[in-house]
mmCIF file of C-alpha atoms in Angstrom:
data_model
loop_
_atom_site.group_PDB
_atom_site.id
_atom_site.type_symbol
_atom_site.label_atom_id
_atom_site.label_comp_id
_atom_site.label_asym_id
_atom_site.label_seq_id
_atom_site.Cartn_x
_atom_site.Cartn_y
_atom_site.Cartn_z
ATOM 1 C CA UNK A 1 0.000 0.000 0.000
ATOM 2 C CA UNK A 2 1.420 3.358 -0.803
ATOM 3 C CA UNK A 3 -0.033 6.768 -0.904
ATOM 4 C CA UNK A 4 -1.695 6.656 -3.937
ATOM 5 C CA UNK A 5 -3.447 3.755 -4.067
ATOM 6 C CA UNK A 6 -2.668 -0.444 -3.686
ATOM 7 C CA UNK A 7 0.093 -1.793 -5.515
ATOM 8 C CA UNK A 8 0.259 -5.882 -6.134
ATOM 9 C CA UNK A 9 3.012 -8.022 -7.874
ATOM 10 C CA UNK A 10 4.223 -11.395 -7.969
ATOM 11 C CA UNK A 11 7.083 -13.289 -9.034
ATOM 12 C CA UNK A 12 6.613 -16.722 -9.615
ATOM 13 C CA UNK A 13 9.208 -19.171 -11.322
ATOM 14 C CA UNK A 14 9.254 -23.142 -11.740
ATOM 15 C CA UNK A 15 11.952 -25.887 -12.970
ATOM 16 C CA UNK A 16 10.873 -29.209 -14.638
ATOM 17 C CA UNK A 17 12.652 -32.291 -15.709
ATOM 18 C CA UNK A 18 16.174 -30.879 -14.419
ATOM 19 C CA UNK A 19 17.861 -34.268 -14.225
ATOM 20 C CA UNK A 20 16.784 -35.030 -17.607
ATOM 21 C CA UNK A 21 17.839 -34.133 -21.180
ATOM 22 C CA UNK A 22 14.841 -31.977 -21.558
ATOM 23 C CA UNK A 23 14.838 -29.315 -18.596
ATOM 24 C CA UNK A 24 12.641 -26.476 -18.925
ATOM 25 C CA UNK A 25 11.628 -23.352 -16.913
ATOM 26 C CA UNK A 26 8.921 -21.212 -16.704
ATOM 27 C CA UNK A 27 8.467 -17.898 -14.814
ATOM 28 C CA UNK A 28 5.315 -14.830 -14.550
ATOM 29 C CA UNK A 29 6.291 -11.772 -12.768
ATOM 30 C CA UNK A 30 4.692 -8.992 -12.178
ATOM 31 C CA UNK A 31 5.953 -5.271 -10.577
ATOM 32 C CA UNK A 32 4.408 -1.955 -10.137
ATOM 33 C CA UNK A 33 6.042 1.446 -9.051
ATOM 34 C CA UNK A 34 4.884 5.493 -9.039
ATOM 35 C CA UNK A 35 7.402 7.729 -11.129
ATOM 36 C CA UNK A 36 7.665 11.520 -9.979
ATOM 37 C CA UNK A 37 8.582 13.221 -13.368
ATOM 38 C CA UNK A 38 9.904 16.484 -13.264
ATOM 39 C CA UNK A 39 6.784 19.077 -14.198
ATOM 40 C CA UNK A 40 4.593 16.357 -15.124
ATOM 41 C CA UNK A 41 2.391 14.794 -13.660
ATOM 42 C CA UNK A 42 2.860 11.496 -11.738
ATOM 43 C CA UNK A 43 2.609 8.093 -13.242
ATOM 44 C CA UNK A 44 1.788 4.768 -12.333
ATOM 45 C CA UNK A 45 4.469 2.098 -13.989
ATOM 46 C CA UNK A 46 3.460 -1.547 -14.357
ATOM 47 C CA UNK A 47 5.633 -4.038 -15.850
ATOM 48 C CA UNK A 48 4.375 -7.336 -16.554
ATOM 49 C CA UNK A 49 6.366 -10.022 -18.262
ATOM 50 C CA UNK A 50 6.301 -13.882 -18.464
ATOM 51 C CA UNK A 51 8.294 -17.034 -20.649
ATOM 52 C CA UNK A 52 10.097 -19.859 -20.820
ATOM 53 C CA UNK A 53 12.951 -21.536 -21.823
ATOM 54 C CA UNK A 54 13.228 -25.683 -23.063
ATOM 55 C CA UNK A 55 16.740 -26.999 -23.790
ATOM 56 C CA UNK A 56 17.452 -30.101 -25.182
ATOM 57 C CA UNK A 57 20.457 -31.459 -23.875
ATOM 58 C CA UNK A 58 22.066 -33.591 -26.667
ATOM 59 C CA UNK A 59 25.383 -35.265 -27.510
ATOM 60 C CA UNK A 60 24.939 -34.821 -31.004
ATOM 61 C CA UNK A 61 21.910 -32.257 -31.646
ATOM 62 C CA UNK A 62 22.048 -29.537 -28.559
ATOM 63 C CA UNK A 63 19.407 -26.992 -28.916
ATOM 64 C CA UNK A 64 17.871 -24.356 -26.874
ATOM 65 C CA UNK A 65 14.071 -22.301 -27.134
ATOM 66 C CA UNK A 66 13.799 -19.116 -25.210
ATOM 67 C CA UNK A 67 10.058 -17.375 -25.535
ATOM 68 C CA UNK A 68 8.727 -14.634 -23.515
ATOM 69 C CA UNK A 69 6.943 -11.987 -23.461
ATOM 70 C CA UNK A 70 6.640 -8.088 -22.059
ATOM 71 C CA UNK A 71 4.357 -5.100 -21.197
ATOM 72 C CA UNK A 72 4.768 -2.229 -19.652
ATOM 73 C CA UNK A 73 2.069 0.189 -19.307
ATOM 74 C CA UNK A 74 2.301 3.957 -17.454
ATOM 75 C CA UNK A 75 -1.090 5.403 -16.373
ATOM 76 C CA UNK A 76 -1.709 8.649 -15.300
ATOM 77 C CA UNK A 77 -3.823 8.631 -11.638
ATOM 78 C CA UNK A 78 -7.080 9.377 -12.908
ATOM 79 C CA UNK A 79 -6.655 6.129 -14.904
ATOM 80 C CA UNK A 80 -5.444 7.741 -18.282
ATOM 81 C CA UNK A 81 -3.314 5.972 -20.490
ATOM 82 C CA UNK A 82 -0.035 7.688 -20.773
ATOM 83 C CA UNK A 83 2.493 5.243 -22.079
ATOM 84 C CA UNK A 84 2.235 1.319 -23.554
ATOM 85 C CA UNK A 85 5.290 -1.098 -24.637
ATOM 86 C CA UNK A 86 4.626 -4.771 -25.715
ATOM 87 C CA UNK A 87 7.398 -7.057 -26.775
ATOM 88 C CA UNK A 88 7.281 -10.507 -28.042
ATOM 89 C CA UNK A 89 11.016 -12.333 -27.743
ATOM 90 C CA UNK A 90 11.545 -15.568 -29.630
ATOM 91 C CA UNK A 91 15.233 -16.836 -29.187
ATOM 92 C CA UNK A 92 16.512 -20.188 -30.807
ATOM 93 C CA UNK A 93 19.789 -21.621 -31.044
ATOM 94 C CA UNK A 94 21.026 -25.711 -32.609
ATOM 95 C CA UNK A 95 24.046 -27.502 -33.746
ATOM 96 C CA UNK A 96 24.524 -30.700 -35.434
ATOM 97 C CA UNK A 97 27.658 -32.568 -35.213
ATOM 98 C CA UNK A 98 26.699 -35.321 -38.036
ATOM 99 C CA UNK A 99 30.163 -37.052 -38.814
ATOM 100 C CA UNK A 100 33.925 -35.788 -37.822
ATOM 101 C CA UNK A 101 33.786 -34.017 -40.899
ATOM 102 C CA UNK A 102 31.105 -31.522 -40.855
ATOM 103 C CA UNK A 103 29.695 -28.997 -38.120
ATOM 104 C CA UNK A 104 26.615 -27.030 -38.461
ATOM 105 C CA UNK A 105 25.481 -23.950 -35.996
ATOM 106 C CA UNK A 106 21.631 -22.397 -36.484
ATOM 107 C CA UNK A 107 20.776 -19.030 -34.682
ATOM 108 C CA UNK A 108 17.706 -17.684 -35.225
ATOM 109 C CA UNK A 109 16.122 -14.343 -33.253
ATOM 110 C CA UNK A 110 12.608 -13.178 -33.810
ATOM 111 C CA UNK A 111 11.281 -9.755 -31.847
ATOM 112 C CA UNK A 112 8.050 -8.088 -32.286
ATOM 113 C CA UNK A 113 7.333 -4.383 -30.576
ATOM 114 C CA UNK A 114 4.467 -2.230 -30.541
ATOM 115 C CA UNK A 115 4.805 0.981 -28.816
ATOM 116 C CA UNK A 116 1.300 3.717 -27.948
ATOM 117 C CA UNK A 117 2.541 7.042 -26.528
ATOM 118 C CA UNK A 118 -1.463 9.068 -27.441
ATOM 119 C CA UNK A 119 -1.077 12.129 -29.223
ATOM 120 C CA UNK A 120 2.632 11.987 -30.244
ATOM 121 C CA UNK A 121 4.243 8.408 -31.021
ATOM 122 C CA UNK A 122 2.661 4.805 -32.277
ATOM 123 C CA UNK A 123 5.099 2.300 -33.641
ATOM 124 C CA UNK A 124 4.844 -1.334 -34.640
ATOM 125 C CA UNK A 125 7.813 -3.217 -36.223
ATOM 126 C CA UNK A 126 9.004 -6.658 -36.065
ATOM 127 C CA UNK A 127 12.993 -7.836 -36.362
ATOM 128 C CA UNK A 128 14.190 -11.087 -37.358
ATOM 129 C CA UNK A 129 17.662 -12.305 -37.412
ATOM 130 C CA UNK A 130 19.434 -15.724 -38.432
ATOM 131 C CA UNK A 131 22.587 -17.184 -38.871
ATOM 132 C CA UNK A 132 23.664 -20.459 -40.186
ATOM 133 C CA UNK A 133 27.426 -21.703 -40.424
ATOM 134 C CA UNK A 134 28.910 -24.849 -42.033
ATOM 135 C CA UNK A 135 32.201 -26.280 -41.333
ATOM 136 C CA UNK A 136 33.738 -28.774 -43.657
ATOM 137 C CA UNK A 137 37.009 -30.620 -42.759
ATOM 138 C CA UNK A 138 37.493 -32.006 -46.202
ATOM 139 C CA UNK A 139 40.460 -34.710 -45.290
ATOM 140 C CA UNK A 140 41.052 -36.105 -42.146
ATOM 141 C CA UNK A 141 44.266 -34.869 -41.533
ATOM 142 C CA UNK A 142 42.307 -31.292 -41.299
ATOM 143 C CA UNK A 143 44.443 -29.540 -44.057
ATOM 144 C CA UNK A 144 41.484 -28.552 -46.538
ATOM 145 C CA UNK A 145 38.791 -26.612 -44.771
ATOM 146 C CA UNK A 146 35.553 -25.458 -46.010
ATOM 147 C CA UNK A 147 33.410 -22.373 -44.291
ATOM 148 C CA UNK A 148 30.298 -21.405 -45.353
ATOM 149 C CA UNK A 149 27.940 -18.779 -42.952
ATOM 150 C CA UNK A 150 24.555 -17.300 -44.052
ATOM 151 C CA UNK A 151 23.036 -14.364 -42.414
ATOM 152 C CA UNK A 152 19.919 -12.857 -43.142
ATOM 153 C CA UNK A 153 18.572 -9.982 -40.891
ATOM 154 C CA UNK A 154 15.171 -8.320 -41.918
ATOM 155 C CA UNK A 155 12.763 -5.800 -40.083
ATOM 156 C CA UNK A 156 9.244 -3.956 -41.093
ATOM 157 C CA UNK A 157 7.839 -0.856 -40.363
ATOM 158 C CA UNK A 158 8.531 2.814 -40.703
ATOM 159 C CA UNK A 159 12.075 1.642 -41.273
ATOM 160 C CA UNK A 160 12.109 -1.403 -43.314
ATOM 161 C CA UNK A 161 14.484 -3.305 -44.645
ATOM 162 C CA UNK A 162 16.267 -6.389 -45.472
ATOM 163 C CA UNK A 163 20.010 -7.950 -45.654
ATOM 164 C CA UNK A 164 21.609 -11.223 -46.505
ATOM 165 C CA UNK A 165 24.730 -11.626 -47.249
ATOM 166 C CA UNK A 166 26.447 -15.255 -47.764
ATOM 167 C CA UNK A 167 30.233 -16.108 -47.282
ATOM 168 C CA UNK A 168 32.128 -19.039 -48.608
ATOM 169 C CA UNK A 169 36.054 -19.700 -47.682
ATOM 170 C CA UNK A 170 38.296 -22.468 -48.760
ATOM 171 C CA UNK A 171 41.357 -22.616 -46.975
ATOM 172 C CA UNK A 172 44.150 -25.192 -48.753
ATOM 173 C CA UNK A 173 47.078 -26.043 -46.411
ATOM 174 C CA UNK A 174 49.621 -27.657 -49.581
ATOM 175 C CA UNK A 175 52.316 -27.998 -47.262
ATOM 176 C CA UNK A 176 53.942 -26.646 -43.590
ATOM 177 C CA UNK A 177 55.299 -24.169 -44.766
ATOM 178 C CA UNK A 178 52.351 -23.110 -48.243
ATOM 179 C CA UNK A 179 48.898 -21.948 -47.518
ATOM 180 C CA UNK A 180 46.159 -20.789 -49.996
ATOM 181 C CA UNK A 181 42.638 -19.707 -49.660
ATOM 182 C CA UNK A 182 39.629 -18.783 -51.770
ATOM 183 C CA UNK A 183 36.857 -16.690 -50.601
ATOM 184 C CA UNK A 184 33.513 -15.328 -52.357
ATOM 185 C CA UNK A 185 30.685 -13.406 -50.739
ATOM 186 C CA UNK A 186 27.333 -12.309 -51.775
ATOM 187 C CA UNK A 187 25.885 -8.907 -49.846
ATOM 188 C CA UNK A 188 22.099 -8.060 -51.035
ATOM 189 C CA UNK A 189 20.588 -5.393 -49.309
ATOM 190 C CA UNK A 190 17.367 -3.985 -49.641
ATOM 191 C CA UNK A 191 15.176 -0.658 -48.465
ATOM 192 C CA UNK A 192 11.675 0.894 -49.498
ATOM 193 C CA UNK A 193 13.079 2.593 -52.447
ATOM 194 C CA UNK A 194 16.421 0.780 -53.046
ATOM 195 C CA UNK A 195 18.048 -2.242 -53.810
ATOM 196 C CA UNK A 196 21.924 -3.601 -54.431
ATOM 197 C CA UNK A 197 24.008 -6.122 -54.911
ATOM 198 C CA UNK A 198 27.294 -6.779 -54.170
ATOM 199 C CA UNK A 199 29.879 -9.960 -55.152
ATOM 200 C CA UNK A 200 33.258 -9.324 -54.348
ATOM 201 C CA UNK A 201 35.641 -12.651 -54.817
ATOM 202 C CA UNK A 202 39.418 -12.768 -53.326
ATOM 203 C CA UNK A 203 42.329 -15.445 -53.740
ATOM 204 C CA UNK A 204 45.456 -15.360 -51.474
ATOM 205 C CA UNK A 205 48.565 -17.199 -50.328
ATOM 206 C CA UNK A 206 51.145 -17.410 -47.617
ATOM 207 C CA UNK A 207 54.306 -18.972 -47.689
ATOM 208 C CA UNK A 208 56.678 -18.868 -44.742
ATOM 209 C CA UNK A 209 60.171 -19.882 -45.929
ATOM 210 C CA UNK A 210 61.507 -19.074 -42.466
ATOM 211 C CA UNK A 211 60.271 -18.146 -39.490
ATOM 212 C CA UNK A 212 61.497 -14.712 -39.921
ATOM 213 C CA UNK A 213 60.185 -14.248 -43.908
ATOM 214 C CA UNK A 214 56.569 -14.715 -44.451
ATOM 215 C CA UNK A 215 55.536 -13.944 -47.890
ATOM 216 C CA UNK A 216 51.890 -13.137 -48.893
ATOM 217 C CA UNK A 217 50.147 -12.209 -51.947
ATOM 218 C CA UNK A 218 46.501 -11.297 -52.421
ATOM 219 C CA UNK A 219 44.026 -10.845 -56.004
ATOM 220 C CA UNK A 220 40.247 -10.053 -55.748
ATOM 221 C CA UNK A 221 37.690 -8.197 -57.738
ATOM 222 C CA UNK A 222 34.292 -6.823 -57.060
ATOM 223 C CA UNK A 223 30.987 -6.035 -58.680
ATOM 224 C CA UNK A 224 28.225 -3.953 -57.183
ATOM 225 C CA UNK A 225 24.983 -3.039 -58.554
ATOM 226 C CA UNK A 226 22.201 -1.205 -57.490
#
């Protein structure tokens, strides 16, 4: 109880299945707090969020799910609306480990907002991010290596847009003392009113003849349009 009024919360959290592969938690919590703003009048903060989180604790295929949600909501003391947030959090992450050859990672990160400040400000966007890498060991002796990563990132709203942009390198170990590599990557970004495309393409080498004399030697070439 305060001086304006009753205030309530509650914070409640829970753990399943700990001692198994697939432990979970869940939580709801719930907080509330008067703000004194400089030649304004006071406002009544409530922030209300709630989620979980599920893992699945494999050898070969780890993953991980983290979803939750949050509002918070000002209201003046006559009851007025003043100020609203609302967030929606999705957060997933994997890898696969299918022979000793290959290794795959998946990130993926989803966020929706919607903001309500009456008479001045109203927003809605969503985000979305992911990122995928692949690592190839092409012999066994680990000389020959393959990368490949993918990321795409896109959001909508008064600020749209969207990026991906893919990466391959190829990294040749010949001998101890002779290294080459190969690398191409694709950029594509795009806007409202604009659009471009970028390849760009690069080949190097490094010898080390002694430890004191490295040598290295680099060629690429790019083309953008737009």
């Amino acid at each position: 109880e305060s001086n304006y009024g009753i205030l309530y919360a509650y914070n409640l959290h829970a753990d399943l299945l700990r001692s198994t592969d697939f432990p979970s938690s869940y939580y709801a919590r719930r907080s509330e707090n008067y703000i004194n703003r400089s030649f304004q009048p006071i406002v009544k903060n409530i922030v209300t969020d709630y989620g979980a989180t599920l893992n699945y604790q494999s050898p070969t295929i780890p993953t991980f799910l983290n979803v939750y949600h949050t509002d918070t909501q000002q209201t003046q003391l006559d009851g007025s609306p003043d100020f609203k947030l609302s967030e929606d959090h999705v957060e997933f992450q994997t890898s696969w480990d299918p022979n000793d050859h290959h290794h795959l990672d998946l990130n993926y990160q989803y966020v929706a907002v919607g903001q309500e400040n009456p008479g001045s400000f109203l927003q809605n966007y969503e985000t979305q991010n992911l990122a995928a890498n692949h690592i190839w060991q092409i012999d066994s002796a680990g000389r020959y290596t393959l990368s490949q990563n993918l990321n795409y990132s896109s959001q909508t709203g008064s600020f749209s847009f969207d990026h991906l942009r893919l990466n391959e390198l190829l990294r040749l170990r010949h001998s101890d003392t002779f290294e080459t590599a190969l690398n191409y990557s694709y950029d594509q970004q795009q806007y409202a009113t604009s659009i471009s495309n970028s390849h760009q393409a690069t080949a190097s080498f490094t010898h080390r003849l002694f430890e004191s004399l490295t040598t290295t030697g680099q060629l690429g070439a790019s083309i953008t349009s737009s």
